[in-house]
């Protein structure tokens, strides 16, 4: 079997992914979810033409020639506050005092900001005319009754959630989250609740994968540790296949005790590939069941498992939840040192980011071995050295995939 490129492996996975069913969630729980249906406005907003400023509602014809030397004097005949309806029509030579959000009275076509006027007893002096129609928000400018205001597949951000509130969507149709099961495999592994045994390896993958799922908004189920024996493995894997997605780490390679792939085969799973030309990350197995479970056999090395989650599992889970943006953002940055590499595999170098006058810089997090979890723990991103590259040089501009947490920075750049 040949090695698949990262892009081909990802495409193969996404080919087997369908979006989850639609579910209704409470408005506040819809944050960061993806809208599963178009939303139609059930009202106009604003419900009538309203003032955008505190000021005076006037007829433009009355004030168009005003200036500081020759102000126009208008009689103030009404005082309209937000939430109140105007009492009278404004006739020639008159104005109504008006507050932001208050409905404009009949007869007017323009609002003058209070700063461009001067009170004069019962009158107001207009010093500077704005453009005709200025400072009026027309009926339905924000929401038009009966019109689609949000389309299916929209990501629900705080602003979108506020629109949903305005159209009274107390229950919001979103794509459901997949159920995810996580299983670690290996005789040498020691569970979080087990006493320290110097001869064992503490299970990191279950918890890294759990946290990676959680960062996507998914509460995964930990199935614990399966030992390297086919019977126990079969029972635990079978349990995992009841979920939408099963993440099993370790035991997926070609070692004598690597029973994951043969056991998955025995359970009737269709394996689509198990070798990807990447470092760290190989081996990575992907399969599907007739009942719709997506199975990822992730490498045992903790860094490899986490890198594979980011490159393959995360886009798949996001696609299932209806997201259209599946990939981590990339930025361009300059390397602060050489990166040695060999042709043949895409290399995901764990880096931290810095900034100088020319823009972003990237620096390796240190020893990049796939068992050195610290290189991943400290990483803010991956520099991807392409499959065909022989390495990179200090000062080279590279693409950096940003990891979570990179949507904030120190300092304000505006
Ligand atoms: P394997 O893929 O099972 O051959 O494991 C490769 C390496 O990853 C071995 O050194 C394992 O001890 C280590 N490993 C496997 N699973 C885990 C885990 N859940 N947590 C920490 N290390 C692991
Ligand atoms: Mg193992």
CSV table of C-alpha atoms and ligand atoms in Angstrom, one decimal:
chain,number,residue,atom,x,y,z
A,1,UNK,CA,0.0,0.0,0.0
A,2,UNK,CA,1.3,3.4,-0.9
A,3,UNK,CA,1.6,6.4,1.3
A,4,UNK,CA,-1.1,9.0,0.8
A,5,UNK,CA,-0.2,12.7,0.8
A,6,UNK,CA,-1.7,14.8,3.6
A,7,UNK,CA,-4.0,16.5,1.2
A,8,UNK,CA,-5.2,13.2,-0.4
A,9,UNK,CA,-5.8,11.7,3.0
A,10,UNK,CA,-7.8,14.6,4.1
A,11,UNK,CA,-9.8,14.6,0.9
A,12,UNK,CA,-10.5,10.9,1.4
A,13,UNK,CA,-11.8,11.5,4.9
A,14,UNK,CA,-14.0,14.4,3.9
A,15,UNK,CA,-15.5,12.4,1.1
A,16,UNK,CA,-16.9,10.1,3.7
A,17,UNK,CA,-18.3,12.8,6.0
A,18,UNK,CA,-21.8,14.0,6.0
A,19,UNK,CA,-23.3,16.7,8.2
A,20,UNK,CA,-25.1,15.6,11.4
A,21,UNK,CA,-28.9,15.8,11.8
A,22,UNK,CA,-30.6,19.0,12.8
A,23,UNK,CA,-31.4,19.6,16.4
A,24,UNK,CA,-33.0,22.5,18.3
A,25,UNK,CA,-31.0,24.1,21.0
A,26,UNK,CA,-31.8,27.0,23.4
A,27,UNK,CA,-30.7,30.4,22.0
A,28,UNK,CA,-27.7,30.8,24.4
A,29,UNK,CA,-26.5,27.3,23.6
A,30,UNK,CA,-26.4,28.0,19.9
A,31,UNK,CA,-23.2,30.1,20.2
A,32,UNK,CA,-20.4,28.7,18.0
A,33,UNK,CA,-22.8,26.2,16.4
A,34,UNK,CA,-23.8,26.3,12.7
A,35,UNK,CA,-27.3,27.3,11.7
A,36,UNK,CA,-29.1,24.4,9.9
A,37,UNK,CA,-31.9,26.3,8.3
A,38,UNK,CA,-32.5,29.8,6.9
A,39,UNK,CA,-34.0,32.2,9.3
A,40,UNK,CA,-36.8,34.6,8.2
A,41,UNK,CA,-37.5,37.9,9.9
A,42,UNK,CA,-40.8,38.0,11.7
A,43,UNK,CA,-40.8,41.8,12.0
A,44,UNK,CA,-39.3,45.0,10.6
A,45,UNK,CA,-36.4,46.6,12.4
A,46,UNK,CA,-36.6,49.5,12.8
A,47,UNK,CA,-40.4,49.2,12.8
A,48,UNK,CA,-40.6,52.7,11.2
A,49,UNK,CA,-38.2,55.4,10.1
A,50,UNK,CA,-36.3,56.5,13.2
A,51,UNK,CA,-33.7,59.1,14.1
A,52,UNK,CA,-30.1,58.0,14.2
A,53,UNK,CA,-29.1,60.9,16.4
A,54,UNK,CA,-30.3,63.1,19.2
A,55,UNK,CA,-31.3,66.3,17.4
A,56,UNK,CA,-34.1,68.0,15.4
A,57,UNK,CA,-36.3,66.5,12.8
A,58,UNK,CA,-36.8,69.0,10.0
A,59,UNK,CA,-38.0,69.6,6.4
A,60,UNK,CA,-34.8,69.8,4.3
A,61,UNK,CA,-36.3,72.6,2.2
A,62,UNK,CA,-36.5,74.8,5.2
A,63,UNK,CA,-32.9,74.5,6.2
A,64,UNK,CA,-30.9,73.8,3.1
A,65,UNK,CA,-29.4,77.4,2.9
A,66,UNK,CA,-28.5,77.7,6.6
A,67,UNK,CA,-25.0,78.5,7.7
A,68,UNK,CA,-23.3,79.9,10.8
A,69,UNK,CA,-23.7,83.5,9.6
A,70,UNK,CA,-27.3,83.0,8.5
A,71,UNK,CA,-28.9,80.3,10.8
A,72,UNK,CA,-32.4,79.2,10.0
A,73,UNK,CA,-34.8,79.5,12.9
A,74,UNK,CA,-37.5,76.8,13.3
A,75,UNK,CA,-40.3,76.6,15.9
A,76,UNK,CA,-40.0,73.4,18.0
A,77,UNK,CA,-43.5,71.8,18.0
A,78,UNK,CA,-42.9,68.4,19.5
A,79,UNK,CA,-40.4,66.4,21.7
A,80,UNK,CA,-40.2,62.8,20.6
A,81,UNK,CA,-38.4,60.1,22.7
A,82,UNK,CA,-37.5,56.6,21.8
A,83,UNK,CA,-40.5,54.3,22.4
A,84,UNK,CA,-43.0,57.2,21.9
A,85,UNK,CA,-45.0,58.0,18.8
A,86,UNK,CA,-44.9,61.6,17.4
A,87,UNK,CA,-48.0,63.7,18.2
A,88,UNK,CA,-48.2,65.9,15.2
A,89,UNK,CA,-47.1,66.4,11.6
A,90,UNK,CA,-44.2,68.9,11.2
A,91,UNK,CA,-45.2,71.7,8.9
A,92,UNK,CA,-43.1,74.3,7.1
A,93,UNK,CA,-40.9,76.4,9.4
A,94,UNK,CA,-41.2,73.9,12.2
A,95,UNK,CA,-39.1,71.2,13.8
A,96,UNK,CA,-39.5,68.4,16.4
A,97,UNK,CA,-36.9,67.7,19.0
A,98,UNK,CA,-36.1,64.0,18.6
A,99,UNK,CA,-34.0,61.4,20.4
A,100,UNK,CA,-31.9,58.5,18.9
A,101,UNK,CA,-34.3,55.6,18.0
A,102,UNK,CA,-37.4,57.7,18.2
A,103,UNK,CA,-39.8,57.6,15.1
A,104,UNK,CA,-39.5,60.5,12.8
A,105,UNK,CA,-42.8,62.5,12.5
A,106,UNK,CA,-44.7,63.0,9.3
A,107,UNK,CA,-43.5,65.9,7.2
A,108,UNK,CA,-39.8,65.7,7.9
A,109,UNK,CA,-37.1,64.2,5.8
A,110,UNK,CA,-33.9,65.0,7.6
A,111,UNK,CA,-32.5,65.0,11.2
A,112,UNK,CA,-30.0,67.6,12.3
A,113,UNK,CA,-27.5,66.6,15.1
A,114,UNK,CA,-28.0,68.6,18.2
A,115,UNK,CA,-24.3,69.7,17.9
A,116,UNK,CA,-25.2,71.6,14.7
A,117,UNK,CA,-28.0,73.6,16.3
A,118,UNK,CA,-28.5,76.1,19.0
A,119,UNK,CA,-31.6,76.4,21.3
A,120,UNK,CA,-33.3,79.8,21.1
A,121,UNK,CA,-36.3,79.9,23.5
A,122,UNK,CA,-39.1,77.9,21.8
A,123,UNK,CA,-37.1,77.9,18.6
A,124,UNK,CA,-34.0,76.1,17.4
A,125,UNK,CA,-31.4,77.7,15.2
A,126,UNK,CA,-30.0,75.4,12.5
A,127,UNK,CA,-26.4,76.3,11.8
A,128,UNK,CA,-25.1,73.6,9.4
A,129,UNK,CA,-27.4,71.7,7.1
A,130,UNK,CA,-26.5,68.0,6.6
A,131,UNK,CA,-27.4,66.2,3.4
A,132,UNK,CA,-31.1,65.7,2.7
A,133,UNK,CA,-32.2,62.5,4.4
A,134,UNK,CA,-29.3,62.5,6.9
A,135,UNK,CA,-29.5,60.8,10.2
A,136,UNK,CA,-32.7,58.8,9.5
A,137,UNK,CA,-32.6,55.0,9.7
A,138,UNK,CA,-35.3,53.8,7.3
A,139,UNK,CA,-37.9,51.2,8.3
A,140,UNK,CA,-36.5,47.7,7.9
A,141,UNK,CA,-32.9,48.8,7.5
A,142,UNK,CA,-31.8,46.1,9.8
A,143,UNK,CA,-34.5,43.4,9.5
A,144,UNK,CA,-37.2,43.2,6.7
A,145,UNK,CA,-40.3,41.3,7.7
A,146,UNK,CA,-40.6,38.1,5.7
A,147,UNK,CA,-37.1,38.2,4.3
A,148,UNK,CA,-34.3,35.8,5.0
A,149,UNK,CA,-32.0,37.4,7.5
A,150,UNK,CA,-29.6,34.5,8.2
A,151,UNK,CA,-28.9,31.7,5.8
A,152,UNK,CA,-28.3,28.0,6.6
A,153,UNK,CA,-24.7,27.3,7.4
A,154,UNK,CA,-24.0,30.6,9.1
A,155,UNK,CA,-21.7,30.3,12.1
A,156,UNK,CA,-23.5,31.6,15.2
A,157,UNK,CA,-21.2,34.3,16.6
A,158,UNK,CA,-22.4,36.7,19.3
A,159,UNK,CA,-23.6,39.2,16.7
A,160,UNK,CA,-25.6,36.4,14.9
A,161,UNK,CA,-27.0,35.3,18.2
A,162,UNK,CA,-28.3,38.8,18.8
A,163,UNK,CA,-30.1,38.8,15.4
A,164,UNK,CA,-31.6,35.4,16.4
A,165,UNK,CA,-32.8,37.1,19.6
A,166,UNK,CA,-34.3,40.0,17.7
A,167,UNK,CA,-36.4,37.6,15.6
A,168,UNK,CA,-37.4,35.7,18.8
A,169,UNK,CA,-35.7,32.4,18.0
A,170,UNK,CA,-35.7,31.0,21.5
A,171,UNK,CA,-35.0,27.6,20.0
A,172,UNK,CA,-32.4,27.5,17.2
A,173,UNK,CA,-32.0,24.8,14.6
A,174,UNK,CA,-28.3,23.8,14.4
A,175,UNK,CA,-26.4,20.8,13.2
A,176,UNK,CA,-26.0,18.3,16.0
A,177,UNK,CA,-22.5,17.6,17.5
A,178,UNK,CA,-21.2,14.1,16.7
A,179,UNK,CA,-20.7,11.7,19.6
A,180,UNK,CA,-17.0,10.8,20.0
A,181,UNK,CA,-15.4,7.9,21.8
A,182,UNK,CA,-11.7,7.9,22.8
A,183,UNK,CA,-9.7,4.7,23.4
A,184,UNK,CA,-6.1,4.4,24.3
A,185,UNK,CA,-4.4,1.1,23.6
A,186,UNK,CA,-1.2,-0.4,25.0
A,187,UNK,CA,0.0,-2.8,27.7
A,188,UNK,CA,2.4,-0.2,29.0
A,189,UNK,CA,-0.1,2.5,29.7
A,190,UNK,CA,-1.1,3.7,33.1
A,191,UNK,CA,-4.5,5.4,33.6
A,192,UNK,CA,-4.9,8.8,35.3
A,193,UNK,CA,-6.5,7.2,38.4
A,194,UNK,CA,-3.9,4.4,38.7
A,195,UNK,CA,-1.0,4.7,41.1
A,196,UNK,CA,2.4,5.6,39.6
A,197,UNK,CA,4.3,2.6,38.4
A,198,UNK,CA,7.8,3.6,37.2
A,199,UNK,CA,7.7,0.9,34.6
A,200,UNK,CA,4.6,2.3,32.9
A,201,UNK,CA,3.8,5.2,30.6
A,202,UNK,CA,1.1,7.6,31.7
A,203,UNK,CA,-1.8,7.8,29.2
A,204,UNK,CA,-1.5,11.2,27.6
A,205,UNK,CA,-3.5,10.6,24.4
A,206,UNK,CA,-6.9,10.1,25.9
A,207,UNK,CA,-6.7,13.4,27.6
A,208,UNK,CA,-5.0,15.3,24.7
A,209,UNK,CA,-7.7,14.0,22.4
A,210,UNK,CA,-10.5,14.8,24.9
A,211,UNK,CA,-9.2,18.4,25.2
A,212,UNK,CA,-8.9,18.7,21.4
A,213,UNK,CA,-12.5,17.6,21.0
A,214,UNK,CA,-13.5,20.0,23.8
A,215,UNK,CA,-11.9,22.9,22.1
A,216,UNK,CA,-14.2,22.2,19.1
A,217,UNK,CA,-17.2,22.2,21.5
A,218,UNK,CA,-17.5,18.4,21.7
A,219,UNK,CA,-17.7,16.5,25.0
A,220,UNK,CA,-16.1,13.2,24.1
A,221,UNK,CA,-16.5,9.9,26.1
A,222,UNK,CA,-13.3,8.2,27.4
A,223,UNK,CA,-13.4,4.5,27.0
A,224,UNK,CA,-10.2,4.1,29.0
A,225,UNK,CA,-7.3,1.8,28.1
A,226,UNK,CA,-7.5,-1.4,26.1
A,227,UNK,CA,-4.6,-3.8,26.6
A,228,UNK,CA,-2.7,-5.3,23.6
A,229,UNK,CA,-4.7,-8.4,23.4
A,230,UNK,CA,-7.2,-9.1,20.6
A,231,UNK,CA,-10.1,-10.0,22.8
A,232,UNK,CA,-10.0,-7.0,25.1
A,233,UNK,CA,-9.3,-4.7,22.1
A,234,UNK,CA,-12.2,-6.2,20.2
A,235,UNK,CA,-14.7,-5.6,23.0
A,236,UNK,CA,-13.5,-2.0,23.5
A,237,UNK,CA,-13.4,-1.1,19.8
A,238,UNK,CA,-16.9,-2.6,19.4
A,239,UNK,CA,-18.1,-0.4,22.1
A,240,UNK,CA,-16.5,2.6,20.4
A,241,UNK,CA,-18.2,1.8,17.1
A,242,UNK,CA,-21.6,2.8,18.7
A,243,UNK,CA,-20.5,6.4,18.5
A,244,UNK,CA,-20.4,8.7,15.5
A,245,UNK,CA,-16.6,8.9,15.7
A,246,UNK,CA,-14.1,6.5,17.3
A,247,UNK,CA,-10.6,7.8,18.1
A,248,UNK,CA,-8.3,4.9,19.0
A,249,UNK,CA,-4.6,5.7,19.6
A,250,UNK,CA,-1.7,3.3,19.5
A,251,UNK,CA,-1.3,-0.2,18.2
A,252,UNK,CA,-2.0,0.8,14.6
A,253,UNK,CA,1.5,0.2,13.1
A,254,UNK,CA,3.2,-3.0,12.0
A,255,UNK,CA,4.6,-4.2,15.4
A,256,UNK,CA,3.9,-7.7,16.7
A,257,UNK,CA,1.4,-6.3,19.3
A,258,UNK,CA,-0.3,-3.8,17.0
A,259,UNK,CA,-3.7,-5.4,16.9
A,260,UNK,CA,-5.8,-2.4,16.2
A,261,UNK,CA,-6.0,-2.7,12.4
A,262,UNK,CA,-6.6,-6.4,12.2
A,263,UNK,CA,-9.2,-6.1,15.0
A,264,UNK,CA,-11.0,-3.3,13.1
A,265,UNK,CA,-10.9,-5.5,10.0
A,266,UNK,CA,-12.4,-8.4,11.9
A,267,UNK,CA,-15.2,-6.1,13.1
A,268,UNK,CA,-16.1,-5.4,9.5
A,269,UNK,CA,-14.8,-1.9,9.1
A,270,UNK,CA,-13.9,-0.7,5.7
A,271,UNK,CA,-10.3,0.7,5.9
A,272,UNK,CA,-9.7,3.5,3.5
A,273,UNK,CA,-6.0,4.0,4.2
A,274,UNK,CA,-3.5,3.7,7.0
A,275,UNK,CA,-0.3,5.3,5.7
A,276,UNK,CA,0.2,9.1,5.3
A,277,UNK,CA,3.4,10.7,4.1
A,278,UNK,CA,3.8,12.9,7.1
A,279,UNK,CA,6.0,13.5,10.1
A,280,UNK,CA,5.0,13.2,12.8
A,281,UNK,CA,1.8,11.3,12.2
A,282,UNK,CA,2.5,8.1,10.3
A,283,UNK,CA,0.8,5.6,10.8
A,284,UNK,CA,-2.8,6.9,10.6
A,285,UNK,CA,-5.7,4.6,9.8
A,286,UNK,CA,-9.1,5.7,8.7
A,287,UNK,CA,-12.1,3.5,8.2
A,288,UNK,CA,-15.9,3.6,8.2
A,289,UNK,CA,-18.7,1.2,9.2
A,290,UNK,CA,-21.9,0.5,7.5
A,291,UNK,CA,-23.7,2.1,10.4
A,292,UNK,CA,-21.9,5.3,9.8
A,293,UNK,CA,-19.1,5.4,12.4
A,294,UNK,CA,-15.9,7.1,11.3
A,295,UNK,CA,-12.9,5.4,12.8
A,296,UNK,CA,-9.5,7.0,13.2
A,297,UNK,CA,-6.6,4.8,14.3
A,298,UNK,CA,-4.2,7.4,15.5
A,299,UNK,CA,-0.5,6.9,16.2
A,300,UNK,CA,0.5,6.1,19.8
A,301,UNK,CA,3.1,8.8,20.1
A,302,UNK,CA,1.4,11.7,21.8
A,303,UNK,CA,2.7,14.4,19.5
A,304,UNK,CA,1.8,12.3,16.4
A,305,UNK,CA,-1.7,11.7,17.8
A,306,UNK,CA,-2.3,15.4,18.4
A,307,UNK,CA,-0.9,16.4,15.0
A,308,UNK,CA,-3.1,13.9,13.3
A,309,UNK,CA,-6.1,15.1,15.2
A,310,UNK,CA,-5.4,18.7,14.0
A,311,UNK,CA,-4.9,17.7,10.4
A,312,UNK,CA,-7.6,15.0,9.9
A,313,UNK,CA,-10.0,14.6,12.8
A,314,UNK,CA,-10.6,18.3,13.4
A,315,UNK,CA,-11.7,19.1,9.8
A,316,UNK,CA,-13.9,16.0,9.8
A,317,UNK,CA,-15.6,16.9,13.1
A,318,UNK,CA,-16.1,20.5,11.9
A,319,UNK,CA,-17.6,19.3,8.6
A,320,UNK,CA,-20.0,17.0,10.6
A,321,UNK,CA,-21.1,20.0,12.6
A,322,UNK,CA,-21.9,21.9,9.4
A,323,UNK,CA,-18.9,24.3,9.4
A,324,UNK,CA,-17.7,25.5,6.0
A,325,UNK,CA,-14.3,26.7,7.3
A,326,UNK,CA,-12.6,23.4,8.1
A,327,UNK,CA,-8.9,24.4,8.2
A,328,UNK,CA,-6.8,26.2,10.8
A,329,UNK,CA,-5.9,29.8,9.7
A,330,UNK,CA,-2.4,30.2,8.2
A,331,UNK,CA,-0.2,33.3,8.3
A,332,UNK,CA,3.1,34.0,6.8
A,333,UNK,CA,6.1,34.3,9.1
A,334,UNK,CA,9.9,34.3,8.9
A,335,UNK,CA,12.0,31.5,10.3
A,336,UNK,CA,14.5,32.4,13.0
A,337,UNK,CA,16.6,29.3,12.3
A,338,UNK,CA,17.2,26.6,9.7
A,339,UNK,CA,14.9,23.5,9.6
A,340,UNK,CA,16.6,20.3,8.5
A,341,UNK,CA,14.4,17.9,6.5
A,342,UNK,CA,14.3,15.0,4.2
A,343,UNK,CA,12.3,14.7,1.0
A,344,UNK,CA,9.3,12.4,1.1
A,345,UNK,CA,7.1,13.4,4.0
A,346,UNK,CA,5.3,16.6,5.0
A,347,UNK,CA,6.9,17.7,8.3
A,348,UNK,CA,4.8,19.6,10.9
A,349,UNK,CA,7.3,21.6,12.9
A,350,UNK,CA,5.9,22.8,16.2
A,351,UNK,CA,6.7,26.5,16.7
A,352,UNK,CA,6.0,29.6,18.8
A,353,UNK,CA,5.3,32.9,17.2
A,354,UNK,CA,7.0,36.2,17.7
A,355,UNK,CA,6.6,39.6,16.1
A,356,UNK,CA,9.1,42.2,15.0
A,357,UNK,CA,9.0,45.3,12.7
A,358,UNK,CA,8.8,43.1,9.6
A,359,UNK,CA,5.9,41.0,10.9
A,360,UNK,CA,5.6,37.5,12.4
A,361,UNK,CA,8.6,35.3,13.2
A,362,UNK,CA,8.6,31.6,14.1
A,363,UNK,CA,10.9,29.5,16.3
A,364,UNK,CA,10.8,25.8,16.9
A,365,UNK,CA,9.6,24.7,20.3
A,366,UNK,CA,12.7,22.6,20.7
A,367,UNK,CA,13.4,18.8,20.3
A,368,UNK,CA,10.9,17.7,17.7
A,369,UNK,CA,10.7,14.0,18.5
A,370,UNK,CA,7.2,12.5,18.2
A,371,UNK,CA,7.4,11.3,21.8
A,372,UNK,CA,8.4,14.8,23.1
A,373,UNK,CA,5.0,16.1,24.1
A,374,UNK,CA,6.5,19.3,25.4
A,375,UNK,CA,7.2,20.3,21.8
A,376,UNK,CA,3.5,20.2,21.2
A,377,UNK,CA,2.4,21.5,24.6
A,378,UNK,CA,4.3,24.8,24.0
A,379,UNK,CA,3.3,25.1,20.3
A,380,UNK,CA,1.3,28.0,18.9
A,381,UNK,CA,1.4,26.7,15.4
A,382,UNK,CA,2.8,24.3,12.8
A,383,UNK,CA,5.3,25.2,10.1
A,384,UNK,CA,4.5,22.8,7.4
A,385,UNK,CA,7.6,21.8,5.5
A,386,UNK,CA,6.2,20.4,2.2
A,387,UNK,CA,6.8,16.7,1.2
A,388,UNK,CA,9.3,17.6,-1.5
A,389,UNK,CA,11.3,20.1,0.5
A,390,UNK,CA,14.9,19.3,1.6
A,391,UNK,CA,14.6,21.8,4.5
A,392,UNK,CA,14.2,25.5,5.2
A,393,UNK,CA,16.7,28.3,5.9
A,394,UNK,CA,16.8,31.0,8.5
A,395,UNK,CA,14.9,34.1,7.1
A,396,UNK,CA,12.7,32.0,4.8
A,397,UNK,CA,9.1,33.1,4.7
A,398,UNK,CA,6.9,30.1,5.6
A,399,UNK,CA,3.2,29.4,6.1
A,400,UNK,CA,2.3,28.7,9.7
A,401,UNK,CA,-0.9,26.9,10.7
A,402,UNK,CA,-2.2,28.6,13.8
A,403,UNK,CA,-3.3,26.4,16.7
A,404,UNK,CA,-6.1,27.3,19.1
A,405,UNK,CA,-5.5,30.2,21.3
A,406,UNK,CA,-4.0,32.3,18.5
A,407,UNK,CA,-7.0,34.5,18.1
A,408,UNK,CA,-5.7,36.8,20.8
A,409,UNK,CA,-2.4,38.8,21.0
A,410,UNK,CA,-0.5,41.0,23.3
A,411,UNK,CA,-1.0,44.7,22.5
A,412,UNK,CA,-3.4,46.7,20.3
A,413,UNK,CA,-2.5,47.2,16.7
A,414,UNK,CA,-5.0,49.9,15.7
B,1,LIG,P1,2.3,2.4,19.4
B,1,LIG,O1,1.8,3.2,18.3
B,1,LIG,O2,1.3,1.6,20.2
B,1,LIG,O3,3.4,1.5,18.9
B,1,LIG,O4,2.9,3.4,20.4
B,1,LIG,C1,4.0,4.3,20.0
B,1,LIG,C2,4.6,5.0,21.2
B,1,LIG,O5,3.6,5.8,21.8
B,1,LIG,C3,5.0,4.0,22.4
B,1,LIG,O6,6.2,4.5,22.9
B,1,LIG,C4,3.8,4.1,23.3
B,1,LIG,O7,4.3,3.9,24.7
B,1,LIG,C5,3.4,5.5,23.2
B,1,LIG,N1,2.0,5.6,23.5
B,1,LIG,C6,1.0,4.9,23.0
B,1,LIG,N2,-0.2,5.3,23.5
B,1,LIG,C7,0.0,6.3,24.3
B,1,LIG,C8,-0.8,7.0,25.2
B,1,LIG,N3,-2.1,6.9,25.2
B,1,LIG,N4,-0.2,8.0,26.0
B,1,LIG,C9,1.1,8.2,25.9
B,1,LIG,N5,2.0,7.5,25.1
B,1,LIG,C10,1.4,6.5,24.4
B,2,LIG,MG1,1.3,0.1,21.5
